[in-house]
mmCIF file of C-alpha atoms and ligand atoms in Angstrom:
data_model
loop_
_atom_site.group_PDB
_atom_site.id
_atom_site.type_symbol
_atom_site.label_atom_id
_atom_site.label_comp_id
_atom_site.label_asym_id
_atom_site.label_seq_id
_atom_site.Cartn_x
_atom_site.Cartn_y
_atom_site.Cartn_z
ATOM 1 C CA MET H 194 -51.605 12.864 60.169
ATOM 2 C CA PRO H 195 -52.292 12.123 56.480
ATOM 3 C CA LYS H 196 -53.031 8.573 55.473
ATOM 4 C CA ALA H 197 -50.167 6.850 53.703
ATOM 5 C CA SER H 198 -51.192 4.492 50.975
ATOM 6 C CA ARG H 199 -49.572 1.167 51.658
ATOM 7 C CA ARG H 200 -49.002 -2.195 50.051
ATOM 8 C CA GLY H 201 -47.795 -5.466 51.550
ATOM 9 C CA GLY H 202 -48.912 -7.262 54.657
ATOM 10 C CA ALA H 203 -47.135 -5.308 57.410
ATOM 11 C CA SER H 204 -49.532 -3.452 59.691
ATOM 12 C CA ARG H 205 -48.443 -0.038 60.878
ATOM 13 C CA PRO H 206 -50.205 1.529 63.846
ATOM 14 C CA LYS H 207 -50.249 5.332 63.500
ATOM 15 C CA THR H 208 -49.770 6.294 67.095
ATOM 16 C CA HIS H 209 -46.283 7.766 67.162
ATOM 17 C CA ALA H 210 -45.949 11.538 67.555
ATOM 18 C CA PRO H 211 -42.946 12.638 65.428
ATOM 19 C CA ARG H 212 -39.997 13.825 67.519
ATOM 20 C CA LYS H 213 -38.178 16.915 66.374
ATOM 21 C CA ARG H 214 -35.037 16.094 68.330
ATOM 22 C CA PHE H 215 -34.608 12.892 66.304
ATOM 23 C CA GLY H 216 -35.255 14.697 63.018
ATOM 24 C CA GLN H 217 -38.406 12.662 62.416
ATOM 25 C CA ASN H 218 -39.953 13.573 59.067
ATOM 26 C CA PHE H 219 -41.606 10.363 57.964
ATOM 27 C CA LEU H 220 -42.011 9.528 54.295
ATOM 28 C CA THR H 221 -45.684 9.190 53.384
ATOM 29 C CA ASP H 222 -45.704 9.480 49.576
ATOM 30 C CA GLN H 223 -45.841 5.955 48.199
ATOM 31 C CA GLY H 224 -44.652 7.116 44.779
ATOM 32 C CA VAL H 225 -41.494 8.609 46.293
ATOM 33 C CA ILE H 226 -40.946 5.558 48.515
ATOM 34 C CA SER H 227 -41.171 3.267 45.463
ATOM 35 C CA ALA H 228 -38.819 5.509 43.458
ATOM 36 C CA ILE H 229 -36.209 5.340 46.229
ATOM 37 C CA ALA H 230 -36.566 1.553 46.481
ATOM 38 C CA ARG H 231 -36.180 1.269 42.673
ATOM 39 C CA ALA H 232 -33.014 3.414 42.796
ATOM 40 C CA ILE H 233 -31.578 1.161 45.512
ATOM 41 C CA ASN H 234 -32.744 -1.969 43.653
ATOM 42 C CA PRO H 235 -32.074 -4.417 46.512
ATOM 43 C CA GLN H 236 -31.554 -8.075 45.647
ATOM 44 C CA LYS H 237 -32.486 -11.107 47.713
ATOM 45 C CA ASP H 238 -28.964 -11.815 48.975
ATOM 46 C CA ASP H 239 -27.995 -8.207 49.702
ATOM 47 C CA ASN H 240 -26.797 -7.158 53.143
ATOM 48 C CA VAL H 241 -28.956 -4.042 53.564
ATOM 49 C CA VAL H 242 -28.419 -1.687 56.505
ATOM 50 C CA GLU H 243 -31.020 1.003 57.116
ATOM 51 C CA ILE H 244 -30.218 3.968 59.321
ATOM 52 C CA GLY H 245 -33.308 5.376 61.042
ATOM 53 C CA PRO H 246 -36.151 3.121 59.779
ATOM 54 C CA GLY H 247 -38.659 5.285 61.676
ATOM 55 C CA GLN H 248 -42.118 3.827 61.083
ATOM 56 C CA GLY H 249 -40.778 1.441 58.449
ATOM 57 C CA ALA H 250 -42.038 3.125 55.263
ATOM 58 C CA LEU H 251 -38.849 2.581 53.254
ATOM 59 C CA THR H 252 -38.022 -0.654 55.090
ATOM 60 C CA ASP H 253 -41.301 -2.178 53.927
ATOM 61 C CA ALA H 254 -40.638 -1.253 50.285
ATOM 62 C CA LEU H 255 -37.105 -2.683 50.450
ATOM 63 C CA PHE H 256 -38.396 -5.960 51.937
ATOM 64 C CA GLU H 257 -40.385 -6.602 48.751
ATOM 65 C CA SER H 258 -37.106 -7.827 47.220
ATOM 66 C CA GLY H 259 -36.825 -10.501 49.929
ATOM 67 C CA CYS H 260 -33.515 -9.084 51.220
ATOM 68 C CA ALA H 261 -32.447 -9.134 54.871
ATOM 69 C CA ILE H 262 -32.377 -5.761 56.648
ATOM 70 C CA LYS H 263 -30.371 -4.682 59.670
ATOM 71 C CA ALA H 264 -31.690 -1.405 61.012
ATOM 72 C CA ILE H 265 -30.305 1.112 63.485
ATOM 73 C CA GLU H 266 -32.937 3.270 65.171
ATOM 74 C CA ILE H 267 -32.260 5.582 68.103
ATOM 75 C CA ASP H 268 -35.888 6.085 69.143
ATOM 76 C CA ARG H 269 -36.756 3.336 71.627
ATOM 77 C CA ASP H 270 -40.475 4.068 71.245
ATOM 78 C CA LEU H 271 -40.453 2.932 67.609
ATOM 79 C CA GLN H 272 -38.933 -0.453 68.407
ATOM 80 C CA SER H 273 -42.065 -2.433 69.221
ATOM 81 C CA GLN H 274 -43.920 -0.964 66.237
ATOM 82 C CA LEU H 275 -41.098 -2.008 63.897
ATOM 83 C CA ARG H 276 -40.822 -5.478 65.431
ATOM 84 C CA VAL H 277 -44.564 -6.039 64.989
ATOM 85 C CA MET H 278 -44.516 -4.763 61.400
ATOM 86 C CA PHE H 279 -41.652 -7.003 60.337
ATOM 87 C CA PHE H 280 -42.081 -10.038 62.616
ATOM 88 C CA ASN H 281 -42.139 -12.368 59.583
ATOM 89 C CA ARG H 282 -39.168 -10.767 57.807
ATOM 90 C CA ASP H 283 -35.396 -11.209 58.139
ATOM 91 C CA PHE H 284 -35.191 -8.062 60.264
ATOM 92 C CA THR H 285 -32.561 -7.220 62.901
ATOM 93 C CA LEU H 286 -33.104 -4.033 64.855
ATOM 94 C CA PHE H 287 -30.439 -2.225 66.862
ATOM 95 C CA ASN H 288 -31.656 0.424 69.292
ATOM 96 C CA PHE H 289 -28.544 2.545 68.942
ATOM 97 C CA ASP H 290 -27.136 5.906 67.919
ATOM 98 C CA ALA H 291 -25.844 5.484 64.342
ATOM 99 C CA LEU H 292 -23.114 8.030 65.068
ATOM 100 C CA LYS H 293 -21.644 5.617 67.634
ATOM 101 C CA PHE H 294 -22.372 2.379 65.794
ATOM 102 C CA ASP H 295 -19.558 0.125 64.549
ATOM 103 C CA PHE H 296 -20.700 -0.654 60.990
ATOM 104 C CA ASN H 297 -17.841 -3.147 60.539
ATOM 105 C CA GLU H 298 -19.758 -5.485 62.867
ATOM 106 C CA LEU H 299 -22.565 -5.840 60.304
ATOM 107 C CA SER H 300 -20.318 -6.882 57.451
ATOM 108 C CA ASP H 301 -19.887 -10.471 56.276
ATOM 109 C CA GLY H 302 -17.076 -9.656 53.846
ATOM 110 C CA ASP H 303 -15.421 -6.982 51.717
ATOM 111 C CA HIS H 304 -17.684 -4.280 50.296
ATOM 112 C CA ASP H 305 -20.916 -6.071 51.170
ATOM 113 C CA LEU H 306 -22.982 -3.469 53.059
ATOM 114 C CA ARG H 307 -25.682 -1.587 51.183
ATOM 115 C CA ILE H 308 -26.374 1.325 53.511
ATOM 116 C CA VAL H 309 -29.590 3.294 53.077
ATOM 117 C CA GLY H 310 -31.444 5.933 55.017
ATOM 118 C CA ASN H 311 -33.712 8.909 55.031
ATOM 119 C CA LEU H 312 -31.265 10.608 57.356
ATOM 120 C CA PRO H 313 -32.175 13.008 60.121
ATOM 121 C CA TYR H 314 -30.842 16.321 58.854
ATOM 122 C CA ASN H 315 -29.117 17.259 62.093
ATOM 123 C CA ILE H 316 -26.700 14.305 61.964
ATOM 124 C CA SER H 317 -26.311 13.762 58.212
ATOM 125 C CA THR H 318 -22.920 15.429 57.690
ATOM 126 C CA PRO H 319 -21.141 13.878 60.721
ATOM 127 C CA LEU H 320 -22.688 10.516 59.812
ATOM 128 C CA ILE H 321 -21.372 10.710 56.245
ATOM 129 C CA PHE H 322 -17.898 11.604 57.537
ATOM 130 C CA LYS H 323 -18.099 8.622 59.890
ATOM 131 C CA LEU H 324 -19.220 6.256 57.097
ATOM 132 C CA LEU H 325 -16.312 7.420 54.937
ATOM 133 C CA THR H 326 -14.070 5.696 57.496
ATOM 134 C CA HIS H 327 -15.934 2.385 56.933
ATOM 135 C CA LEU H 328 -15.668 2.211 53.130
ATOM 136 C CA PRO H 329 -13.844 -1.157 52.954
ATOM 137 C CA VAL H 330 -17.092 -2.846 54.111
ATOM 138 C CA VAL H 331 -19.455 -0.710 52.007
ATOM 139 C CA ARG H 332 -20.804 -1.597 48.545
ATOM 140 C CA ASP H 333 -22.942 1.501 48.154
ATOM 141 C CA MET H 334 -24.942 4.081 50.114
ATOM 142 C CA HIS H 335 -28.253 5.713 49.212
ATOM 143 C CA PHE H 336 -29.364 8.636 51.300
ATOM 144 C CA MET H 337 -32.174 11.121 51.428
ATOM 145 C CA LEU H 338 -30.641 14.376 52.584
ATOM 146 C CA GLN H 339 -31.322 18.048 52.644
ATOM 147 C CA LYS H 340 -30.915 19.133 48.985
ATOM 148 C CA GLU H 341 -28.192 21.568 49.992
ATOM 149 C CA VAL H 342 -26.107 18.696 51.421
ATOM 150 C CA VAL H 343 -26.542 16.678 48.197
ATOM 151 C CA ASP H 344 -25.444 19.790 46.256
ATOM 152 C CA ARG H 345 -22.291 19.863 48.354
ATOM 153 C CA LEU H 346 -21.640 16.123 47.970
ATOM 154 C CA ALA H 347 -21.977 16.281 44.186
ATOM 155 C CA ALA H 348 -20.348 19.708 43.578
ATOM 156 C CA ARG H 349 -17.518 20.124 41.072
ATOM 157 C CA PRO H 350 -14.498 22.460 41.372
ATOM 158 C CA GLY H 351 -15.405 26.084 40.717
ATOM 159 C CA ASN H 352 -18.920 25.597 42.113
ATOM 160 C CA LYS H 353 -19.959 27.532 45.225
ATOM 161 C CA HIS H 354 -20.819 24.207 46.935
ATOM 162 C CA TRP H 355 -17.355 22.672 46.322
ATOM 163 C CA GLY H 356 -15.742 22.290 49.747
ATOM 164 C CA ARG H 357 -14.633 19.884 52.467
ATOM 165 C CA LEU H 358 -17.641 17.541 52.170
ATOM 166 C CA SER H 359 -17.341 17.307 48.345
ATOM 167 C CA VAL H 360 -13.591 16.725 48.431
ATOM 168 C CA MET H 361 -13.518 14.170 51.245
ATOM 169 C CA THR H 362 -16.412 12.214 49.688
ATOM 170 C CA GLN H 363 -15.301 12.338 46.053
ATOM 171 C CA VAL H 364 -11.744 11.278 46.850
ATOM 172 C CA ASP H 365 -12.992 7.772 47.704
ATOM 173 C CA CYS H 366 -16.547 7.582 46.297
ATOM 174 C CA ASP H 367 -18.375 8.153 43.040
ATOM 175 C CA VAL H 368 -21.269 10.511 43.778
ATOM 176 C CA GLU H 369 -24.556 10.488 41.839
ATOM 177 C CA TYR H 370 -27.255 13.085 42.455
ATOM 178 C CA LEU H 371 -30.379 11.007 41.759
ATOM 179 C CA PHE H 372 -33.537 13.107 42.222
ATOM 180 C CA ASP H 373 -35.276 15.754 44.325
ATOM 181 C CA VAL H 374 -38.023 15.092 46.855
ATOM 182 C CA PRO H 375 -40.441 17.893 47.826
ATOM 183 C CA PRO H 376 -41.521 18.622 51.439
ATOM 184 C CA GLU H 377 -45.041 17.327 50.630
ATOM 185 C CA ALA H 378 -43.661 13.756 50.563
ATOM 186 C CA PHE H 379 -43.219 13.768 54.372
ATOM 187 C CA TYR H 380 -45.154 14.082 57.588
ATOM 188 C CA PRO H 381 -44.460 16.450 59.186
ATOM 189 C CA GLN H 382 -43.255 18.468 56.201
ATOM 190 C CA PRO H 383 -39.654 19.717 56.517
ATOM 191 C CA LYS H 384 -38.954 23.378 55.732
ATOM 192 C CA VAL H 385 -36.367 22.451 53.091
ATOM 193 C CA GLN H 386 -36.166 20.526 49.830
ATOM 194 C CA SER H 387 -34.635 17.053 49.960
ATOM 195 C CA ALA H 388 -32.758 14.963 47.432
ATOM 196 C CA ILE H 389 -31.544 11.401 46.968
ATOM 197 C CA VAL H 390 -27.863 10.651 46.470
ATOM 198 C CA ARG H 391 -25.922 7.474 45.709
ATOM 199 C CA LEU H 392 -22.344 7.096 46.973
ATOM 200 C CA THR H 393 -20.309 4.198 45.583
ATOM 201 C CA PRO H 394 -16.850 3.554 47.053
ATOM 202 C CA LYS H 395 -14.101 3.427 44.429
ATOM 203 C CA MET H 396 -12.692 -0.053 44.097
ATOM 204 C CA THR H 397 -9.185 1.258 43.413
ATOM 205 C CA SER H 398 -7.779 3.805 45.832
ATOM 206 C CA HIS H 399 -7.038 7.126 44.133
ATOM 207 C CA ARG H 400 -3.485 8.222 45.008
ATOM 208 C CA PRO H 401 -3.051 6.012 48.071
ATOM 209 C CA GLU H 402 0.183 7.872 48.926
ATOM 210 C CA CYS H 403 -1.987 10.818 49.949
ATOM 211 C CA SER H 404 -3.165 10.479 53.553
ATOM 212 C CA ARG H 405 -6.888 11.205 53.897
ATOM 213 C CA GLU H 406 -6.271 12.656 57.333
ATOM 214 C CA GLU H 407 -3.772 15.182 55.982
ATOM 215 C CA LEU H 408 -6.028 15.964 53.038
ATOM 216 C CA GLY H 409 -8.873 16.618 55.496
ATOM 217 C CA LYS H 410 -6.790 19.039 57.534
ATOM 218 C CA LEU H 411 -5.491 20.817 54.432
ATOM 219 C CA VAL H 412 -8.986 21.188 52.994
ATOM 220 C CA GLN H 413 -10.366 22.494 56.270
ATOM 221 C CA LEU H 414 -7.649 25.150 56.340
ATOM 222 C CA ALA H 415 -7.826 26.022 52.641
ATOM 223 C CA PHE H 416 -11.602 26.603 52.850
ATOM 224 C CA THR H 417 -11.537 28.403 56.246
ATOM 225 C CA GLN H 418 -12.730 31.621 54.646
ATOM 226 C CA ARG H 419 -14.059 30.784 51.209
ATOM 227 C CA ARG H 420 -13.748 34.310 49.845
ATOM 228 C CA LYS H 421 -10.111 34.642 50.867
ATOM 229 C CA THR H 422 -7.174 33.598 48.710
ATOM 230 C CA LEU H 423 -5.285 30.378 49.196
ATOM 231 C CA ARG H 424 -2.271 32.481 50.233
ATOM 232 C CA ASN H 425 -4.286 33.973 53.098
ATOM 233 C CA ASN H 426 -5.852 30.722 54.272
ATOM 234 C CA LEU H 427 -2.555 28.778 54.110
ATOM 235 C CA ARG H 428 -0.317 31.546 55.449
ATOM 236 C CA GLY H 429 2.504 30.131 57.574
ATOM 237 C CA VAL H 430 1.712 26.579 56.436
ATOM 238 C CA ILE H 431 2.534 26.391 52.707
ATOM 239 C CA ASP H 432 4.668 29.070 51.016
ATOM 240 C CA ASP H 433 3.782 30.808 47.749
ATOM 241 C CA SER H 434 6.876 29.305 46.119
ATOM 242 C CA VAL H 435 5.682 25.768 46.917
ATOM 243 C CA MET H 436 2.226 26.496 45.449
ATOM 244 C CA GLN H 437 3.793 28.024 42.333
ATOM 245 C CA ARG H 438 6.035 24.985 41.888
ATOM 246 C CA LEU H 439 2.849 22.888 41.835
ATOM 247 C CA GLY H 440 1.336 25.204 39.205
ATOM 248 C CA ILE H 441 -1.152 26.662 41.700
ATOM 249 C CA ASP H 442 -1.757 30.403 41.846
ATOM 250 C CA PRO H 443 -1.536 31.533 45.522
ATOM 251 C CA ALA H 444 -3.983 34.331 44.664
ATOM 252 C CA CYS H 445 -6.757 31.907 43.708
ATOM 253 C CA ARG H 446 -9.543 30.699 45.981
ATOM 254 C CA ALA H 447 -9.606 27.117 47.253
ATOM 255 C CA GLU H 448 -12.967 26.528 45.546
ATOM 256 C CA THR H 449 -11.253 26.745 42.132
ATOM 257 C CA LEU H 450 -8.827 23.883 42.896
ATOM 258 C CA THR H 451 -9.343 20.362 41.586
ATOM 259 C CA LEU H 452 -9.228 17.301 43.800
ATOM 260 C CA ASP H 453 -5.738 16.432 42.530
ATOM 261 C CA GLN H 454 -4.438 19.954 43.161
ATOM 262 C CA LEU H 455 -5.739 19.767 46.735
ATOM 263 C CA MET H 456 -4.072 16.357 47.082
ATOM 264 C CA ASP H 457 -0.797 17.810 45.730
ATOM 265 C CA LEU H 458 -1.015 20.555 48.340
ATOM 266 C CA SER H 459 -1.779 18.123 51.151
ATOM 267 C CA LEU H 460 1.463 16.265 50.357
ATOM 268 C CA GLN H 461 3.290 19.530 51.108
ATOM 269 C CA PHE H 462 1.473 19.977 54.365
ATOM 270 C CA PRO H 463 4.040 20.042 57.184
ATOM 271 C CA ARG H 464 3.306 17.421 59.833
ATOM 272 C CA ALA H 465 3.765 20.095 62.506
ATOM 273 C CA ALA H 466 0.617 21.819 61.179
ATOM 274 C CA ILE H 467 -1.599 18.770 61.757
HETATM 275 N N1 SAM O 793 -36.933 6.074 57.414
HETATM 276 C C1 SAM O 793 -38.095 6.723 57.957
HETATM 277 C C2 SAM O 793 -38.912 7.334 56.819
HETATM 278 O O1 SAM O 793 -38.303 7.544 55.743
HETATM 279 O O2 SAM O 793 -40.071 7.620 57.014
HETATM 280 C C3 SAM O 793 -37.748 7.756 59.010
HETATM 281 C C4 SAM O 793 -36.842 8.868 58.550
HETATM 282 S S1 SAM O 793 -36.660 10.161 59.749
HETATM 283 C C5 SAM O 793 -36.149 11.482 58.697
HETATM 284 C C6 SAM O 793 -35.117 9.798 60.552
HETATM 285 C C7 SAM O 793 -35.103 8.573 61.442
HETATM 286 O O3 SAM O 793 -33.810 8.435 62.022
HETATM 287 C C8 SAM O 793 -36.067 8.643 62.608
HETATM 288 O O4 SAM O 793 -36.734 7.422 62.762
HETATM 289 C C9 SAM O 793 -35.179 8.924 63.822
HETATM 290 O O5 SAM O 793 -35.703 8.450 65.041
HETATM 291 C C10 SAM O 793 -33.917 8.209 63.428
HETATM 292 N N2 SAM O 793 -32.689 8.744 64.054
HETATM 293 C C11 SAM O 793 -32.441 10.029 64.423
HETATM 294 N N3 SAM O 793 -31.201 10.154 64.919
HETATM 295 C C12 SAM O 793 -30.648 8.913 64.873
HETATM 296 C C13 SAM O 793 -29.388 8.390 65.272
HETATM 297 N N4 SAM O 793 -28.436 9.176 65.800
HETATM 298 N N5 SAM O 793 -29.168 7.073 65.093
HETATM 299 C C14 SAM O 793 -30.123 6.261 64.563
HETATM 300 N N6 SAM O 793 -31.338 6.706 64.180
HETATM 301 C C15 SAM O 793 -31.601 8.009 64.319
#
């Protein structure tokens, strides 16, 4: 294992063998770790929640601000290492699966949680969908993800990455693609490029009359086969005449539709189809 250059007083024994099943690619590049911490810019009174602290590389950098950190780590074997590293910090560790965790429990008020994580790639998309249901307690989220997932989060209409993840995230969050991280920044090195993204929940709900659940179902259906027309994907659910009335060409592909056009369509979605 390569040596990670480190600052601060926390000691980090290097005895843990990375586990593939938990998506363990540990950050070792101090320059990248510092850049992520600068992008997050934690403040002393922030309520920071880290998903998957691993061996504490990012945690340690975030603690330099003097903030408190609540961390959720599934790997029991990393617990004692983390507790030793951060024994003199305001550190609360939950040995739990983040996919099953109730994030509302960590909140002390509206929009106070600053959620961060170098997420295991195998759970990143379901975890983001889960966190989208907790937005009233979230101030912002910074994640390291597979670059392809960040492309999808940040995609605009007409782009090949524009789809369910982009729509369901952008309807309630501002998405900022921050920067790329190469495989060399990790041990072991992942096979793919990574990138950092910031998601900030919108303070005013965009078109609250439009149910997110119905939008989700509509989008899933509309993008079932990306190369097919909207008419084909929505056959038997929304008629051509309804699309035309909304100014939408039934012969177009879903990936050309804007967020508002998809929301317009979801309002036409018959309840029986849900
Ligand atoms: N933050 C560390 C770093 O940047 O070096 C570790 C990142 S590693 C990519 C992902 C971390 O998430 C691992 O520590 C792994 O054990 C943990 N993890 C994996 N699945 C998890 C889950 N369902 N809930 C909570 N933590 C999980």
